[in-house]
Amino acid sequence: MPDQPAPFLRIDGVSKTFGTFQAVKDVSLTIAKGEIFALLGGSGCGKTTLLRMLAGFEEPTAGRIWLDGQDMTGVPPWERPVHMMFQSYALFPHMSVAKNIGYGLKHEKLTKDQRMARVREMLDLVQLTPFADRKPHQISGGQRQRVALARALARQPKLLLLDEPLAALDKKLREHTQFELMSIQERTGVTFIVVTHDQEEAMTLADRIAVMDKGQVKQVGAPGHVYEHPDSRFVANFLGSITQFPARVSSVATDRATVEVPAFGATVETGLIPGLAAGEALTLAIRPEKLTILREKPAGLNAIPGEIKDLAYFGKDSLYRVILPSGELISVHAVNAKREDNRPDWYDKIWLGFEPASAILLRD
Amino acid sequence: MGPQTRRHPLAEWFHRRGWSDLIIGLPYLWLLVLFLLPFVIVVAMSVATRTPTAPPFGYGGDNPVINLNGYARLLHDDLYIRAFLTSLLNAANAMILCLLIGYPMALGLTRVSKNWRNVLLMLVILPFWTSFLLRVYAWMGLMGKNSWFNGLLTSLWNWATPEGWAVTSIPMMHSNFAVVLVMVYTYLPFMILPLYSSLERLDPALDEAAMDLGTRPFGVFLDVTLPQSVPGIIAGGLLVFIPAAGELVIPTLVGDAAQPMIGRVISDEFASARDWPMASSVAVALLLIMVVPTMIYSHYQAKADTGERK
Ligand SMILES: Nc1ncnc2c1ncn2[C@@H]1O[C@H](COP(=O)(O)OP(=O)(O)OP(=O)(O)O)[C@@H](O)[C@H]1O
Ligand SMILES: [Mg+2]
């Protein structure tokens, strides 16, 4: 990513209301040229609606969209340099694969040879040359998805919108196609906005992600940042798994805070968040992989006593459910780095340790 | 669970009883008894010889047992040739007009809300609730010289054309124009319904995809909607053309007696001339004219279908 990306796409306070239902609420985003940006959120949170406003199928009820310095308000879909890959692919069933891919090119001032060359180039890009003359129902789901991608890329759009591009594929093909998408994006340099409700997919594909909930963007940032520094309980919960406990700040030092967590039956040390004051009630959240299971009470580290309630051994790693003194459960993820036989077992009394910086404090 | 899909219990019961074969067979039985058998009888009559007996035909006598006189006359007597041409022309005109009027209506039906759609579909089939004859008589009234309808068209004509062209009324009745007009009115639902059912199945996302790729709405219609509705156009076209070409009542009531359509010729040969072999020959010829193109079409359609499923 460039240091100071020029705002290639600017979404400025965009809302969309259907009747009395507000599907998208005051969304503002800027997206840089050549970026892969993922919109992540649960079903019905307004991802498709936002994408349709970018493509021009819906007009925003409020707000504006600027693309490459141009106000998109009132510009019909057929005049926007934005192409969309539909959730259902929407391939033309009466046209061959090659015709589908070349469809948008008839609006370009190209000779027949140039057009055919472009189609061939696209077929090559998505590795479908042998299927050029087939109809869409004569190829597999994954191949259809690639035709849809090639069709959307053929006119060299400034911005490509992909609505759940991989949802219809099985797990293996999906993983493979993710990397294919990324390499195609790299080669073409087109800006991608990918809609997905699969957080792993979003984190693999995207330079930055926006997590949406009920029509609002909750947080935007690089996947690693959003995962490690969620700023709301919703985002913390939505990305990966996490256990959350009510907590109260006891004291604040220059680089540490001491937080009392009733569920732990103890106070723990945490990092700081801006404006933290003693006595503030908030939520302490901790991800399973940040916890260490120990036989003996550790010195220095935050330490919580517990007992193994449940465990799942997956070979390379294990998942534990640990019951705390208060009776609440916490998940712990451990990598089985050593080949040892005395791994914690059911009903073992153990200690959980974690770094102060690993605890996430959430106000919202 | 294996790959074998389980049948619905009811279907299973029918199957065990051997009833499914019966139910599948019923339509074929229907076709056999009510279509193929009568057709065989008509073919048999068409090669008989006319006699003054009752029924008025027999085989052999002075003539060969298989008497092809009727078919020979079809080719030589230009009464029949003209009747065929009039029929095909009127039917083709009615079909094209039904398509031009029906297509926008069917497309409109797919674009309105669900509630409106049901109301409008109701209106499309509403005319079937009144007697067909009554509706034809109503048109006769409308087209007659003294009707308000004719009066309206007459004043429109007089207003739109230069001085010398003025008329006192428009001679609509007893013309091919009247026949086509009433046939279009009568058969329009047969065009709209198959068109609607083929248009309704189209995925609206395809229209959006075409627009997204730079095509304006009318181009989307030409590129996406029209090609995919071809089966509906052909089904509607056949449903209008076939009955229109054999139509008897409409040309008899509103048509030009000097240019009879083929249905009228068959009816006259049977009833007034009592020449059953001739009437049967005309009927067989009409059927062949209708059926052969339909069969060729469905042959290619089936071939295209299996080709696509490969
Ligand atoms: N044309 C419409 N009229 C009324 N409500 C609509 C319309 N389109 C979408 N909605 C509503 O807006 C909300 C957001 O829909 P949207 O399709 O954007 O969700 P999404 O995030 O794409 O969900 P999914 O992951 O299930 O595809 C939903 O509650 C939906 O019911
Ligand atoms: Mg969606």
XYZ file of C-alpha atoms and ligand atoms in Angstrom:
706
model
C 0.000 0.000 0.000
C 1.189 3.505 -0.792
C 1.882 5.716 2.239
C -0.657 8.416 1.508
C -3.233 6.898 -0.863
C -5.064 9.451 -2.978
C -8.810 8.993 -2.465
C -9.741 7.228 -5.670
C -13.205 6.377 -4.453
C -14.852 8.552 -1.847
C -18.128 7.499 -0.281
C -19.406 10.509 1.567
C -22.165 10.095 4.153
C -24.179 7.697 2.014
C -27.530 6.386 3.300
C -30.197 4.297 1.636
C -33.755 3.972 2.874
C -36.290 1.482 1.477
C -39.698 2.719 2.597
C -39.140 3.202 6.301
C -36.254 0.702 6.544
C -32.765 2.154 6.566
C -30.539 -0.426 4.845
C -27.383 1.726 4.768
C -26.749 4.414 7.381
C -24.361 7.296 6.836
C -21.436 5.330 5.411
C -18.225 7.224 4.676
C -15.191 5.463 3.200
C -12.220 6.317 1.061
C -10.569 3.694 -1.070
C -7.232 4.011 -2.813
C -6.448 3.087 -6.403
C -5.343 -0.499 -6.837
C -6.551 -1.535 -3.431
C -8.474 -4.696 -2.569
C -11.073 -3.540 -0.125
C -13.412 -5.977 1.612
C -16.861 -5.214 2.963
C -17.519 -7.686 5.713
C -20.713 -8.184 7.647
C -23.546 -10.501 8.521
C -26.534 -11.243 6.312
C -28.768 -8.253 5.674
C -26.314 -5.656 6.955
C -26.445 -3.682 3.698
C -23.352 -4.880 1.829
C -25.136 -5.579 -1.444
C -27.118 -2.350 -1.156
C -23.899 -0.335 -0.800
C -22.402 -2.131 -3.804
C -25.527 -1.498 -5.886
C -25.248 2.203 -5.115
C -21.652 2.153 -6.356
C -22.728 0.388 -9.554
C -25.596 2.829 -10.076
C -28.541 0.456 -9.652
C -29.742 2.353 -6.599
C -29.489 6.080 -5.927
C -28.384 6.988 -2.393
C -31.148 8.573 -0.303
C -28.479 10.886 1.122
C -24.779 11.444 0.552
C -22.539 11.351 -2.491
C -20.152 8.994 -4.224
C -17.044 10.383 -5.904
C -15.048 8.211 -8.275
C -11.721 9.498 -9.561
C -12.797 13.047 -8.798
C -16.172 12.716 -10.536
C -19.492 12.981 -8.712
C -21.453 9.824 -9.552
C -24.853 11.207 -8.536
C -27.359 10.631 -11.337
C -24.890 8.789 -13.575
C -26.707 5.694 -14.938
C -25.067 2.254 -14.615
C -24.210 2.061 -18.328
C -22.096 5.212 -18.104
C -20.131 4.294 -14.980
C -16.578 2.965 -15.319
C -17.566 0.492 -12.610
C -18.321 -3.147 -13.309
C -19.913 -5.634 -11.036
C -19.524 -9.355 -10.624
C -22.920 -10.494 -9.451
C -23.591 -12.805 -6.544
C -25.423 -15.124 -8.976
C -22.851 -14.427 -11.771
C -25.727 -13.369 -14.097
C -24.109 -14.874 -17.203
C -26.182 -14.593 -20.371
C -27.476 -18.134 -20.888
C -27.972 -17.726 -24.649
C -24.404 -16.628 -25.318
C -21.203 -18.664 -25.399
C -18.432 -18.094 -22.889
C -16.510 -15.974 -25.411
C -19.624 -13.933 -26.289
C -20.306 -13.335 -22.615
C -16.786 -12.102 -22.035
C -16.830 -9.910 -25.126
C -20.298 -8.487 -24.458
C -19.198 -5.194 -22.902
C -16.620 -4.608 -25.628
C -19.238 -3.815 -28.270
C -19.548 -0.409 -26.660
C -15.859 0.293 -27.184
C -14.453 1.655 -30.414
C -12.524 -1.470 -31.329
C -12.022 -3.323 -34.578
C -13.235 -6.889 -34.708
C -9.663 -8.155 -34.466
C -8.905 -6.021 -31.442
C -12.078 -7.216 -29.809
C -11.256 -10.833 -30.442
C -7.740 -10.298 -29.177
C -9.088 -8.836 -25.953
C -11.489 -11.752 -25.491
C -8.636 -14.188 -26.073
C -6.492 -12.330 -23.571
C -9.284 -12.535 -20.987
C -9.900 -16.236 -21.669
C -6.224 -16.747 -21.115
C -6.221 -14.737 -17.903
C -8.931 -16.903 -16.356
C -7.667 -20.089 -18.045
C -10.847 -20.826 -19.956
C -9.556 -20.878 -23.520
C -10.714 -24.478 -24.152
C -14.256 -23.552 -23.054
C -14.708 -20.472 -25.262
C -17.543 -21.961 -27.304
C -19.497 -23.565 -24.479
C -22.691 -22.122 -23.088
C -22.726 -21.132 -19.391
C -24.751 -24.198 -18.374
C -22.150 -26.468 -19.943
C -19.371 -25.481 -17.545
C -18.804 -25.941 -13.830
C -19.628 -23.469 -11.071
C -16.016 -22.451 -10.617
C -15.590 -21.916 -14.340
C -18.776 -19.834 -14.437
C -17.379 -17.684 -11.691
C -14.249 -17.102 -13.747
C -16.325 -16.198 -16.822
C -18.176 -13.634 -14.721
C -14.856 -12.220 -13.574
C -13.432 -12.090 -17.087
C -16.589 -10.429 -18.393
C -16.388 -7.752 -15.720
C -12.664 -7.181 -16.371
C -12.801 -7.177 -20.175
C -13.668 -3.482 -20.471
C -10.906 -2.567 -18.048
C -13.095 -0.865 -15.451
C -11.652 1.592 -12.968
C -13.434 -0.180 -10.177
C -14.579 -3.769 -9.928
C -17.282 -4.737 -7.485
C -17.474 -8.384 -6.464
C -20.558 -9.495 -4.572
C -19.742 -12.679 -2.669
C -17.605 -13.871 -5.578
C -16.703 -17.169 -3.966
C -19.864 -18.024 -2.043
C -21.010 -20.651 -4.530
C -17.732 -22.554 -4.522
C -16.705 -25.403 -2.258
C -14.034 -24.839 0.383
C -11.090 -26.111 -1.591
C -11.955 -24.298 -4.794
C -12.651 -21.190 -2.757
C -9.192 -21.133 -1.248
C -7.629 -21.701 -4.634
C -9.748 -18.998 -6.251
C -8.913 -16.482 -3.540
C -5.287 -16.554 -4.570
C -6.251 -16.491 -8.209
C -8.321 -13.362 -7.605
C -5.422 -11.713 -5.829
C -2.991 -12.492 -8.606
C -5.448 -11.245 -11.245
C -5.881 -8.050 -9.276
C -2.121 -7.639 -9.102
C -1.733 -8.148 -12.834
C -4.587 -5.828 -13.862
C -4.174 -3.168 -11.166
C -7.946 -2.654 -11.035
C -9.390 -1.522 -7.695
C -11.467 -4.298 -6.154
C -14.267 -4.021 -3.651
C -15.168 -7.486 -2.441
C -18.304 -8.197 -0.448
C -18.211 -11.209 1.790
C -19.609 -12.548 5.001
C -16.648 -14.893 5.432
C -14.089 -13.229 7.688
C -11.229 -15.497 6.694
C -11.869 -14.731 3.053
C -11.897 -10.997 3.787
C -8.671 -11.216 5.763
C -6.891 -13.287 3.116
C -7.939 -11.166 0.170
C -8.041 -7.619 1.334
C -5.575 -4.816 1.942
C -8.195 -3.223 4.149
C -11.535 -4.334 5.451
C -14.642 -2.542 6.648
C -16.815 -4.378 9.148
C -20.494 -3.510 8.751
C -23.402 -3.993 11.104
C -27.035 -2.958 10.563
C -26.158 -0.630 7.715
C -23.276 1.087 9.488
C -19.527 0.756 9.083
C -18.233 -0.166 12.531
C -14.511 -0.193 11.842
C -12.126 0.163 8.896
C -8.511 -0.873 8.724
C -5.932 -3.434 7.715
C -7.085 -6.969 8.613
C -4.391 -7.385 11.248
C -5.221 -4.084 12.862
C -8.952 -4.714 12.988
C -8.344 -8.200 14.381
C -5.889 -7.136 17.088
C -7.410 -3.765 17.895
C -11.166 -4.020 17.528
C -12.848 -0.925 18.877
C -16.270 -2.377 19.589
C -17.670 -5.565 21.043
C -19.404 -6.270 17.749
C -16.189 -6.147 15.717
C -14.258 -8.126 18.340
C -16.871 -10.847 18.221
C -17.335 -10.812 14.461
C -13.673 -11.332 13.578
C -12.370 -14.568 15.005
C -13.505 -15.845 18.383
C -13.133 -14.023 21.638
C -14.343 -14.271 25.231
C -15.671 -11.119 26.857
C -16.095 -10.257 30.572
C -17.465 -7.215 32.373
C -14.644 -5.370 34.159
C -13.896 -2.256 36.186
C -10.744 -0.132 36.124
C -9.092 0.018 39.574
C -6.108 2.198 38.804
C -4.311 3.734 35.840
C -0.524 4.106 35.629
C 1.605 5.609 32.812
C 1.706 2.508 30.648
C -0.492 0.033 32.521
C -3.953 -0.158 33.929
C -5.121 -2.475 36.653
C -8.522 -3.895 35.936
C -10.731 -5.871 38.241
C -12.533 -8.732 36.518
C -15.149 -10.406 38.735
C -15.201 -13.486 36.538
C -11.461 -14.051 37.107
C -11.793 -13.436 40.830
C -8.668 -11.317 40.466
C -7.293 -8.076 39.081
C -5.245 -8.152 35.916
C -2.863 -5.779 34.227
C -3.782 -4.448 30.775
C -2.578 -1.930 28.249
C -4.124 1.513 27.997
C -6.852 2.970 25.842
C -7.303 6.742 25.537
C -9.186 8.464 28.349
C -9.094 5.539 30.742
C -10.027 6.542 34.306
C -10.181 4.629 37.566
C -13.669 3.361 38.326
C -14.752 3.104 34.677
C -16.871 0.067 33.850
C -16.056 -1.606 30.538
C -15.536 -4.966 28.850
C -12.343 -6.986 28.875
C -11.989 -9.326 25.939
C -9.331 -11.886 25.221
C -8.742 -14.114 22.225
C -8.193 -17.863 22.800
C -4.734 -17.927 21.225
C -3.441 -15.205 23.545
C -3.847 -17.404 26.630
C -1.238 -19.873 27.848
C -2.078 -22.922 29.945
C 0.372 -23.451 32.791
C 0.734 -26.121 35.479
C 2.176 -23.787 38.079
C 1.125 -20.300 38.980
C 3.317 -17.988 36.909
C 5.127 -15.097 38.424
C 4.700 -11.627 36.979
C 2.278 -12.564 34.215
C -1.442 -12.154 34.645
C -2.570 -15.444 36.179
C -6.056 -16.862 36.571
C -6.828 -20.221 38.183
C -9.134 -22.614 36.313
C -10.062 -26.186 35.543
C -10.270 -27.876 32.153
C -13.919 -28.459 31.331
C -13.671 -29.597 27.747
C -10.995 -30.173 25.174
C -10.711 -30.856 21.491
C -7.445 -32.198 20.132
C -6.916 -31.450 16.432
C -3.360 -32.694 16.118
C -1.464 -29.551 15.297
C -3.447 -27.606 17.864
C -6.011 -28.024 20.625
C -8.995 -26.073 21.825
C -9.783 -26.009 25.555
C -12.753 -24.724 27.489
C -11.659 -23.689 30.918
C -14.031 -23.114 33.813
C -13.130 -20.072 35.940
C -13.610 -19.724 39.738
C -16.811 -17.761 39.068
C -18.172 -20.642 36.973
C -17.828 -18.788 33.661
C -16.146 -20.416 30.684
C -13.213 -19.150 28.650
C -11.799 -20.601 25.410
C -8.099 -21.291 25.049
C -6.336 -22.193 21.832
C -2.961 -23.898 22.140
C -0.518 -24.928 19.435
C 0.883 -28.376 20.169
C 4.449 -27.266 19.571
C 6.023 -30.027 21.644
C 5.604 -33.740 21.442
C 4.704 -34.301 25.047
C 2.360 -36.716 26.761
C 1.296 -34.689 29.759
C -0.890 -32.253 27.900
C -3.651 -30.832 30.095
C -6.504 -33.287 30.414
C -10.125 -33.193 31.559
C -10.591 -31.828 35.090
C -6.941 -30.808 35.437
C -6.512 -27.760 37.663
C -4.403 -25.289 35.713
C -3.414 -21.634 35.525
C -4.057 -19.326 32.603
C -1.515 -16.657 31.832
C -1.568 -13.754 29.356
C 0.431 -10.656 28.512
C -1.051 -7.352 29.647
C -1.039 -6.107 26.030
C -3.138 -9.101 24.920
C -6.205 -8.011 26.837
C -8.562 -5.879 24.781
C -10.532 -3.176 26.586
C -13.823 -2.288 24.924
C -16.190 0.499 25.856
C -18.903 -0.125 23.260
C -28.009 -42.091 2.566
C -27.192 -43.306 -0.906
C -27.407 -41.351 -4.118
C -30.846 -42.850 -4.780
C -33.468 -40.195 -4.110
C -36.529 -41.372 -2.276
C -39.892 -40.952 -3.864
C -42.716 -39.162 -2.173
C -44.897 -41.763 -0.355
C -47.897 -40.930 -2.516
C -45.833 -41.255 -5.687
C -44.464 -44.511 -4.307
C -47.972 -45.864 -3.761
C -49.061 -44.921 -7.262
C -45.956 -46.523 -8.633
C -46.455 -49.771 -6.773
C -50.000 -50.024 -7.992
C -48.859 -49.445 -11.565
C -51.013 -46.352 -11.604
C -48.232 -44.057 -12.643
C -48.095 -45.814 -16.019
C -51.819 -45.316 -16.352
C -51.631 -41.647 -15.495
C -48.783 -41.081 -17.913
C -50.696 -43.060 -20.525
C -53.951 -41.105 -20.205
C -52.926 -38.125 -22.344
C -51.758 -40.512 -25.042
C -55.049 -42.352 -24.882
C -56.783 -39.010 -25.165
C -54.738 -38.106 -28.238
C -55.383 -41.499 -29.775
C -59.162 -41.488 -29.293
C -59.904 -37.822 -29.878
C -57.283 -36.846 -32.405
C -55.613 -39.682 -34.249
C -58.754 -41.777 -34.767
C -60.870 -38.912 -36.183
C -57.939 -37.907 -38.347
C -57.710 -41.420 -39.768
C -61.437 -41.280 -40.527
C -61.046 -37.921 -42.271
C -58.117 -39.228 -44.328
C -60.194 -42.261 -45.258
C -63.080 -40.013 -46.324
C -60.794 -37.783 -48.370
C -59.962 -40.627 -50.757
C -63.568 -41.831 -51.083
C -65.953 -41.066 -53.957
C -68.965 -38.794 -53.603
C -72.323 -40.650 -53.901
C -75.945 -39.577 -53.578
C -76.413 -41.995 -50.682
C -76.382 -41.324 -46.925
C -73.626 -40.916 -45.769
C -72.774 -39.302 -49.085
C -69.638 -41.238 -49.968
C -68.545 -44.703 -50.921
C -65.573 -46.576 -52.249
C -65.025 -48.038 -55.699
C -67.848 -48.124 -58.260
C -66.765 -46.413 -61.506
C -63.831 -44.844 -59.696
C -60.704 -46.346 -58.175
C -61.014 -47.448 -54.535
C -58.534 -44.775 -53.598
C -59.893 -41.710 -55.351
C -57.523 -38.718 -55.336
C -59.891 -36.377 -57.211
C -60.271 -34.124 -54.193
C -56.537 -33.550 -53.896
C -56.252 -32.977 -57.637
C -58.947 -30.299 -57.473
C -57.118 -28.623 -54.592
C -54.179 -27.995 -56.886
C -56.159 -26.927 -59.929
C -59.216 -25.076 -58.740
C -58.082 -21.612 -57.771
C -61.058 -21.250 -55.380
C -59.151 -23.479 -52.980
C -55.791 -21.914 -53.616
C -57.206 -18.438 -53.044
C -58.976 -19.601 -49.868
C -55.718 -21.035 -48.543
C -53.849 -17.855 -49.350
C -56.512 -15.654 -47.733
C -56.456 -17.823 -44.620
C -52.689 -17.857 -44.290
C -52.436 -14.135 -44.945
C -55.151 -13.227 -42.433
C -53.709 -15.598 -39.856
C -50.191 -14.238 -40.388
C -51.399 -10.648 -40.048
C -53.331 -11.518 -36.901
C -50.303 -13.312 -35.476
C -47.930 -10.416 -36.144
C -50.363 -7.861 -34.719
C -50.953 -10.042 -31.653
C -47.196 -10.225 -31.161
C -46.734 -6.473 -31.533
C -49.570 -5.731 -29.113
C -49.030 -8.679 -26.787
C -45.281 -8.401 -26.259
C -45.329 -5.023 -24.512
C -48.322 -6.174 -22.480
C -46.575 -9.373 -21.379
C -43.391 -7.450 -20.594
C -45.414 -4.918 -18.619
C -46.976 -7.745 -16.625
C -43.543 -8.882 -15.468
C -42.585 -5.361 -14.381
C -45.493 -4.486 -12.087
C -45.922 -5.424 -8.434
C -47.289 -8.860 -7.529
C -50.753 -7.550 -6.635
C -51.149 -5.578 -9.833
C -49.859 -8.508 -11.799
C -52.663 -10.774 -10.579
C -55.289 -8.141 -11.327
C -53.926 -7.532 -14.821
C -53.611 -11.255 -15.583
C -57.237 -11.580 -14.550
C -58.150 -8.821 -17.008
C -56.281 -10.615 -19.791
C -58.413 -13.727 -19.419
C -61.608 -11.903 -18.425
C -63.025 -11.817 -22.008
C -63.217 -15.639 -21.927
C -65.966 -15.324 -19.344
C -68.440 -13.964 -21.879
C -69.650 -15.861 -24.910
C -67.339 -15.728 -27.873
C -70.273 -15.203 -30.256
C -71.533 -12.321 -28.181
C -68.157 -10.630 -28.440
C -68.050 -11.067 -32.213
C -71.542 -9.589 -32.489
C -70.388 -6.683 -30.349
C -67.585 -6.015 -32.826
C -70.098 -6.196 -35.684
C -72.047 -3.472 -33.922
C -68.942 -1.387 -33.425
C -67.786 -1.689 -37.024
C -71.238 -1.048 -38.519
C -71.802 2.124 -40.530
C -73.933 3.860 -37.899
C -71.926 3.051 -34.767
C -70.179 5.666 -32.622
C -66.923 3.781 -33.180
C -67.184 4.025 -36.930
C -68.318 7.637 -36.549
C -65.251 8.436 -34.465
C -62.866 6.836 -36.959
C -64.674 8.564 -39.818
C -64.244 12.009 -38.283
C -60.618 11.217 -37.523
C -60.120 10.233 -41.147
C -61.899 13.327 -42.458
C -59.850 15.523 -40.149
C -56.536 13.972 -41.101
C -56.942 13.775 -44.885
C -57.338 16.472 -47.572
C -60.762 17.837 -48.652
C -61.575 15.529 -51.508
C -61.033 12.356 -49.467
C -63.939 12.839 -47.086
C -66.219 9.843 -46.528
C -69.526 9.433 -44.717
C -68.431 6.204 -43.020
C -65.584 3.716 -43.141
C -66.493 0.388 -44.771
C -64.986 -1.897 -42.154
C -67.453 -4.748 -42.122
C -67.162 -7.676 -44.538
C -63.478 -7.263 -45.226
C -60.254 -9.004 -44.340
C -59.530 -5.998 -42.165
C -62.560 -6.865 -40.020
C -61.523 -10.517 -39.876
C -58.005 -9.662 -38.729
C -59.256 -7.095 -36.230
C -61.650 -9.520 -34.549
C -59.124 -12.365 -34.665
C -56.494 -10.167 -32.993
C -58.998 -9.263 -30.322
C -60.030 -12.892 -29.815
C -56.607 -14.535 -29.851
C -54.572 -11.878 -28.019
C -54.645 -13.769 -24.673
C -53.171 -16.845 -26.395
C -50.201 -14.690 -27.335
C -49.865 -12.876 -24.021
C -49.943 -15.890 -21.724
C -47.049 -17.939 -23.197
C -45.035 -14.753 -23.672
C -45.659 -13.790 -20.081
C -44.641 -17.185 -18.793
C -41.373 -17.136 -20.747
C -40.577 -13.524 -19.793
C -41.433 -14.038 -16.170
C -38.745 -16.694 -15.832
C -35.937 -14.365 -16.913
C -33.502 -13.335 -14.202
C -33.644 -9.548 -13.660
C -29.963 -9.684 -12.692
C -29.208 -10.377 -16.380
C -30.701 -7.016 -17.346
C -28.618 -5.345 -14.683
C -25.499 -7.174 -15.841
C -26.028 -5.925 -19.389
C -26.619 -2.366 -18.175
C -23.560 -2.632 -15.973
C -21.495 -3.552 -19.036
C -22.559 -0.380 -20.793
C -25.817 -1.217 -22.577
C -28.746 1.208 -22.515
C -32.210 -0.117 -21.606
C -33.438 -0.602 -25.192
C -30.224 -2.420 -26.070
C -30.744 -4.623 -23.029
C -34.142 -5.550 -24.430
C -32.647 -6.477 -27.812
C -29.603 -8.313 -26.427
C -30.995 -10.059 -23.385
C -34.787 -10.094 -23.181
C -35.767 -10.720 -26.803
C -33.442 -13.666 -27.568
C -34.435 -15.426 -24.390
C -38.147 -15.055 -25.106
C -37.982 -16.741 -28.521
C -39.633 -19.957 -27.216
C -42.512 -17.848 -25.862
C -42.815 -15.978 -29.165
C -42.984 -19.246 -31.106
C -45.471 -20.848 -28.701
C -47.695 -17.757 -28.770
C -47.330 -17.475 -32.533
C -48.448 -21.074 -33.072
C -51.309 -20.729 -30.602
C -52.603 -17.742 -32.573
C -51.721 -18.786 -36.104
C -53.121 -22.313 -36.082
C -56.663 -21.576 -34.885
C -56.719 -18.309 -36.842
C -55.915 -20.073 -40.124
C -58.760 -22.534 -39.632
C -61.169 -19.952 -38.210
C -64.768 -20.369 -39.382
C -67.051 -18.188 -37.250
C -65.220 -14.858 -37.495
C -64.854 -14.780 -41.302
C -68.419 -16.012 -41.685
C -69.812 -13.194 -39.547
C -67.549 -10.260 -40.392
C -65.577 -11.406 -43.450
C -65.861 -10.793 -47.157
C -68.081 -13.521 -48.660
C -66.258 -13.160 -51.991
C -62.933 -14.082 -50.356
C -63.788 -17.057 -48.142
C -61.257 -18.469 -45.709
C -60.490 -22.165 -45.720
C -62.683 -22.982 -42.697
C -65.641 -21.591 -44.580
C -64.768 -23.692 -47.640
C -64.618 -26.888 -45.555
C -67.906 -26.060 -43.890
C -69.608 -25.301 -47.240
C -68.306 -28.500 -48.842
C -69.604 -30.567 -45.948
C -72.958 -28.856 -45.421
C -74.181 -27.172 -48.614
C -72.370 -29.104 -51.337
C -72.470 -32.365 -49.393
C -69.131 -33.262 -51.002
C -67.581 -35.009 -48.009
C -64.508 -36.366 -49.821
C -63.659 -32.879 -51.111
C -64.198 -31.316 -47.671
C -61.973 -33.984 -46.126
C -59.235 -33.379 -48.697
C -59.225 -29.678 -47.854
C -59.149 -30.497 -44.130
C -56.206 -32.873 -44.558
C -54.319 -30.309 -46.627
C -54.911 -27.632 -43.986
C -53.699 -29.933 -41.261
C -50.518 -30.736 -43.182
C -49.842 -27.059 -43.788
C -50.125 -26.453 -40.030
C -48.506 -29.556 -38.634
C -45.457 -29.952 -40.819
C -43.800 -26.635 -39.921
C -44.656 -27.181 -36.255
C -43.039 -30.590 -36.328
C -39.936 -29.297 -38.040
C -39.697 -26.581 -35.396
C -40.123 -28.940 -32.454
C -37.625 -31.348 -34.015
C -34.968 -28.634 -34.094
C -36.025 -27.388 -30.676
C -35.590 -30.867 -29.197
C -32.251 -31.194 -30.930
C -31.132 -27.832 -29.559
C -32.306 -28.852 -26.078
C -30.438 -32.141 -25.997
C -27.438 -30.452 -27.571
C -27.419 -27.928 -24.769
C -27.679 -30.548 -22.082
C -24.634 -32.404 -23.366
N -35.266 -3.295 -2.788
C -35.397 -3.411 -1.448
N -36.542 -3.070 -0.819
C -36.664 -3.188 0.519
N -35.708 -3.655 1.326
C -34.548 -3.999 0.778
C -34.325 -3.913 -0.639
N -33.068 -4.345 -0.897
C -32.539 -4.693 0.298
N -33.408 -4.479 1.299
C -33.170 -4.707 2.725
O -31.998 -4.044 3.077
C -31.219 -4.838 3.959
C -29.828 -4.996 3.440
O -29.875 -5.829 2.288
P -28.571 -6.252 1.500
O -29.011 -7.048 0.313
O -27.751 -5.057 1.231
O -27.878 -7.210 2.560
P -26.487 -7.971 2.454
O -25.601 -7.374 3.470
O -26.007 -8.002 1.059
O -26.907 -9.424 2.945
P -26.461 -10.872 2.381
O -25.144 -11.176 3.029
O -27.541 -11.748 2.920
O -26.414 -10.811 0.905
C -31.958 -6.144 4.149
O -32.619 -6.111 5.391
C -32.938 -6.172 3.007
O -34.121 -6.811 3.419
Mg -25.836 -9.574 -0.484
